[in-house]
CSV table of C-alpha atoms in Angstrom, one decimal:
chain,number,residue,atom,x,y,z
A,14,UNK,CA,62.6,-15.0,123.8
A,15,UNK,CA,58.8,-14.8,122.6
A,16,UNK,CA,59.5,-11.4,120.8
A,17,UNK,CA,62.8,-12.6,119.4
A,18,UNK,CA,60.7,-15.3,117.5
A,19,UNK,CA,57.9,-12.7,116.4
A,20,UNK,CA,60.8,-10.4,115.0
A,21,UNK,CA,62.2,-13.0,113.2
A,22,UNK,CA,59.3,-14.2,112.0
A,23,UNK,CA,58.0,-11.0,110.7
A,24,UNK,CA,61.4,-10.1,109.1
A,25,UNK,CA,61.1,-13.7,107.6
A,26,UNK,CA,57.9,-12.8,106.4
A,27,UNK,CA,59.0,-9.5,104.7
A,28,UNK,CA,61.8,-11.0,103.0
A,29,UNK,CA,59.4,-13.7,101.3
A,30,UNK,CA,56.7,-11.1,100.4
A,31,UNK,CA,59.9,-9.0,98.8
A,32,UNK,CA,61.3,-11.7,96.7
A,33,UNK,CA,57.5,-12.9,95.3
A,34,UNK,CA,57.0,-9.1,94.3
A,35,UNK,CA,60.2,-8.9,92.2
A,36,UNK,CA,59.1,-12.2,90.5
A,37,UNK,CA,55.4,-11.1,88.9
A,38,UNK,CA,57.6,-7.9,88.1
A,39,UNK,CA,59.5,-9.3,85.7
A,40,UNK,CA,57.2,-10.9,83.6
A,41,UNK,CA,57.0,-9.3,80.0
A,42,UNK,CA,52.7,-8.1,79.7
A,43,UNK,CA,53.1,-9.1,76.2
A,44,UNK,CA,52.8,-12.7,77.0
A,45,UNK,CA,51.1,-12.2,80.5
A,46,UNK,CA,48.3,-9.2,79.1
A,47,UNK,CA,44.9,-10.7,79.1
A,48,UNK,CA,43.0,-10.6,75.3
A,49,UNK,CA,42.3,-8.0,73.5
A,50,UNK,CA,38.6,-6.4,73.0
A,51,UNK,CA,37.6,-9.4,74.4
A,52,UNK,CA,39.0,-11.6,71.1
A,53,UNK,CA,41.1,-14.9,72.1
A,54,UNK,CA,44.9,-14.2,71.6
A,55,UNK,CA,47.8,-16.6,71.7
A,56,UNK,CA,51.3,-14.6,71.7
A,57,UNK,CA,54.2,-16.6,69.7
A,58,UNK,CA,57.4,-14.6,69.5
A,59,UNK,CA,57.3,-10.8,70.7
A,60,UNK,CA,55.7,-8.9,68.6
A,61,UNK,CA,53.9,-11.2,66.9
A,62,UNK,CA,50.7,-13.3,68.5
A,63,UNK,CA,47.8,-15.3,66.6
A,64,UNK,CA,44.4,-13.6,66.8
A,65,UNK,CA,40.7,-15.4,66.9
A,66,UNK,CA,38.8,-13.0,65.0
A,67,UNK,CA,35.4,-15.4,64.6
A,68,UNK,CA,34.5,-19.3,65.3
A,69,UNK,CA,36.9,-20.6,63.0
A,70,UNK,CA,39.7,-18.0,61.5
A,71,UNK,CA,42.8,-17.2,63.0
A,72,UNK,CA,44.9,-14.3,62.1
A,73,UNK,CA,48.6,-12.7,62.0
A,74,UNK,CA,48.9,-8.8,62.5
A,75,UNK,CA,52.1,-7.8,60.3
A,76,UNK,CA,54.2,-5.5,62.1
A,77,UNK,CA,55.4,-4.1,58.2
A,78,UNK,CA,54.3,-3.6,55.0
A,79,UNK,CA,56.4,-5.2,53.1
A,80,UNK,CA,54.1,-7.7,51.4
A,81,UNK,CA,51.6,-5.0,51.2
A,82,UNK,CA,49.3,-6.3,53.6
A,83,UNK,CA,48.5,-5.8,57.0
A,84,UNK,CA,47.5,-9.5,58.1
A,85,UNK,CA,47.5,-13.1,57.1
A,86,UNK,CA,43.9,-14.0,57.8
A,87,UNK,CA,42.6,-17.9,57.6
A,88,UNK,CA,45.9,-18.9,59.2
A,89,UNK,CA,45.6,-22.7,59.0
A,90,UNK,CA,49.3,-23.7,60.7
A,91,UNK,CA,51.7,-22.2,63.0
A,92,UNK,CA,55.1,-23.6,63.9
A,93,UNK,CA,58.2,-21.9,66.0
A,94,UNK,CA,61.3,-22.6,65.5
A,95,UNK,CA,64.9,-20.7,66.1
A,96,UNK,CA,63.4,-17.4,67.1
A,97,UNK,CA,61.3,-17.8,64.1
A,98,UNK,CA,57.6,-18.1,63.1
A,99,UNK,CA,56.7,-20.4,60.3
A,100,UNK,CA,52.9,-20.0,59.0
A,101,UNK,CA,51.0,-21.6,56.5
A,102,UNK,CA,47.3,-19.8,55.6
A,103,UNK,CA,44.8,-21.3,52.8
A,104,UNK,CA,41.8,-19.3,51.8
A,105,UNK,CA,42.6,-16.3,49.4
A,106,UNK,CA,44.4,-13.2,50.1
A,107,UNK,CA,46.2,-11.3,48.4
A,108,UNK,CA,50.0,-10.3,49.0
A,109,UNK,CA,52.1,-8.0,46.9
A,110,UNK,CA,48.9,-6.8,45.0
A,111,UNK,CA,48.5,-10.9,43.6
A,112,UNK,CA,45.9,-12.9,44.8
A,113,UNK,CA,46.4,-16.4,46.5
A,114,UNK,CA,44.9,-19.4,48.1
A,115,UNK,CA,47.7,-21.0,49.9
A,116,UNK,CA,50.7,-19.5,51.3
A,117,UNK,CA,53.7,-20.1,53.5
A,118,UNK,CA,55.4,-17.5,55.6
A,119,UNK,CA,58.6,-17.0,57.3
A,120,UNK,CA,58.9,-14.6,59.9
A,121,UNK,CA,61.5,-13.5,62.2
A,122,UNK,CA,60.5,-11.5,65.3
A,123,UNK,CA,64.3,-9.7,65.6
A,124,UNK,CA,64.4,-8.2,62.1
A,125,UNK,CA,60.7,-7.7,61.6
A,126,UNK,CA,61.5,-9.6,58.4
A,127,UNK,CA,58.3,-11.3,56.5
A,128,UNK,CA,58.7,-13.1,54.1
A,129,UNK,CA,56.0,-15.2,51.8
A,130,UNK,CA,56.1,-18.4,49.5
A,131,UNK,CA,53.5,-19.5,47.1
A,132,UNK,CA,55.1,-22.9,46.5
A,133,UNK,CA,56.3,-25.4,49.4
A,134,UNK,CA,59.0,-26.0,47.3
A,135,UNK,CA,60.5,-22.4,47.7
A,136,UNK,CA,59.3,-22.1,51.7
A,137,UNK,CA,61.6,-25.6,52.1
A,138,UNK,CA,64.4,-24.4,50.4
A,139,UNK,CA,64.2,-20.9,52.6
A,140,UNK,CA,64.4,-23.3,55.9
A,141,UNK,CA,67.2,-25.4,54.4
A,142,UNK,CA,69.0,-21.5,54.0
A,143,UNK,CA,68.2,-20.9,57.9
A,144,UNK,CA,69.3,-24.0,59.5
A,145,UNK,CA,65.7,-25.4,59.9
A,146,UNK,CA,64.9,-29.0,59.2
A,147,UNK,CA,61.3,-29.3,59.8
A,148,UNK,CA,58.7,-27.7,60.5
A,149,UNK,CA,55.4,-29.2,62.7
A,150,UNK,CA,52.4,-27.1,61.3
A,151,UNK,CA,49.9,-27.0,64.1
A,152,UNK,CA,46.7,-25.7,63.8
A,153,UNK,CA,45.9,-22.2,66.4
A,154,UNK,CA,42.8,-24.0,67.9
A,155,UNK,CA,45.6,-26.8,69.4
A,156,UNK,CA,48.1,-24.4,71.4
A,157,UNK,CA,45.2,-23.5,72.9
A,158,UNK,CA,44.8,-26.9,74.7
């Protein structure tokens, strides 16, 4: 009877260690990878993640060139919404060769599309075209808590 119970016990035992294996498996490193040359990283929608690059400016790595830039830098506000990332930056940079100070961006993770606006006006009116009502501008610093 006594090495019935340790059997089943030890099968038992097995079985639980199997399942908890399969679990941390499955978890994507993109949102479970530490940060990145030791710089503070918050991942939004795979590919794209928020990066501290000093004390007080956040930035966006593109994933294309198509508004001939590689990052927005000084990222102010970050939203998610619908499989979407909606970013707002202030602090000059310049897109598509023209300089600017404030910018809103529209990004969507599944068709790598990136899209800027250097009016509110014309980032609205692209949500409206989406299906998105509102958007609640956070700045990076918050997710963090």
């Amino acid at each position: 009877m006594k090495s019935v119970f340790i059997i089943l016990s030890f099968v038992f035992l097995v079985c639980l260690g199997c399942k908890h294996s399969k679990k941390t498996k499955s978890a994507d490193p993109f949102y479970s990878k530490g940060n990145l040359f030791d710089r503070l990283n918050i991942p939004l929608i795979k590919p794209y993640k928020l990066i501290k690059v000093n004390d007080t400016e956040w930035r966006l790595e593109l994933q294309t060139t198509s508004l001939l830039t590689l990052s927005i830098d000084n990222v102010q506000g970050v939203d998610t919404v619908a499989r979407k990332i909606m970013i707002y930056f202030k602090g000059g940079t310049e897109v598509n060769n023209i300089q600017y100070n404030e910018l809103w961006f529209i990004i969507d993770p599944a068709s790598l599309s990136e899209r800027s606006f250097n009016s509110y006006d014309g980032f609205n009116n692209a949500l409206k075209k989406i299906n998105i009502d509102k958007v609640n501008f956070r700045k990076p610093d918050m997710l963090l808590q």
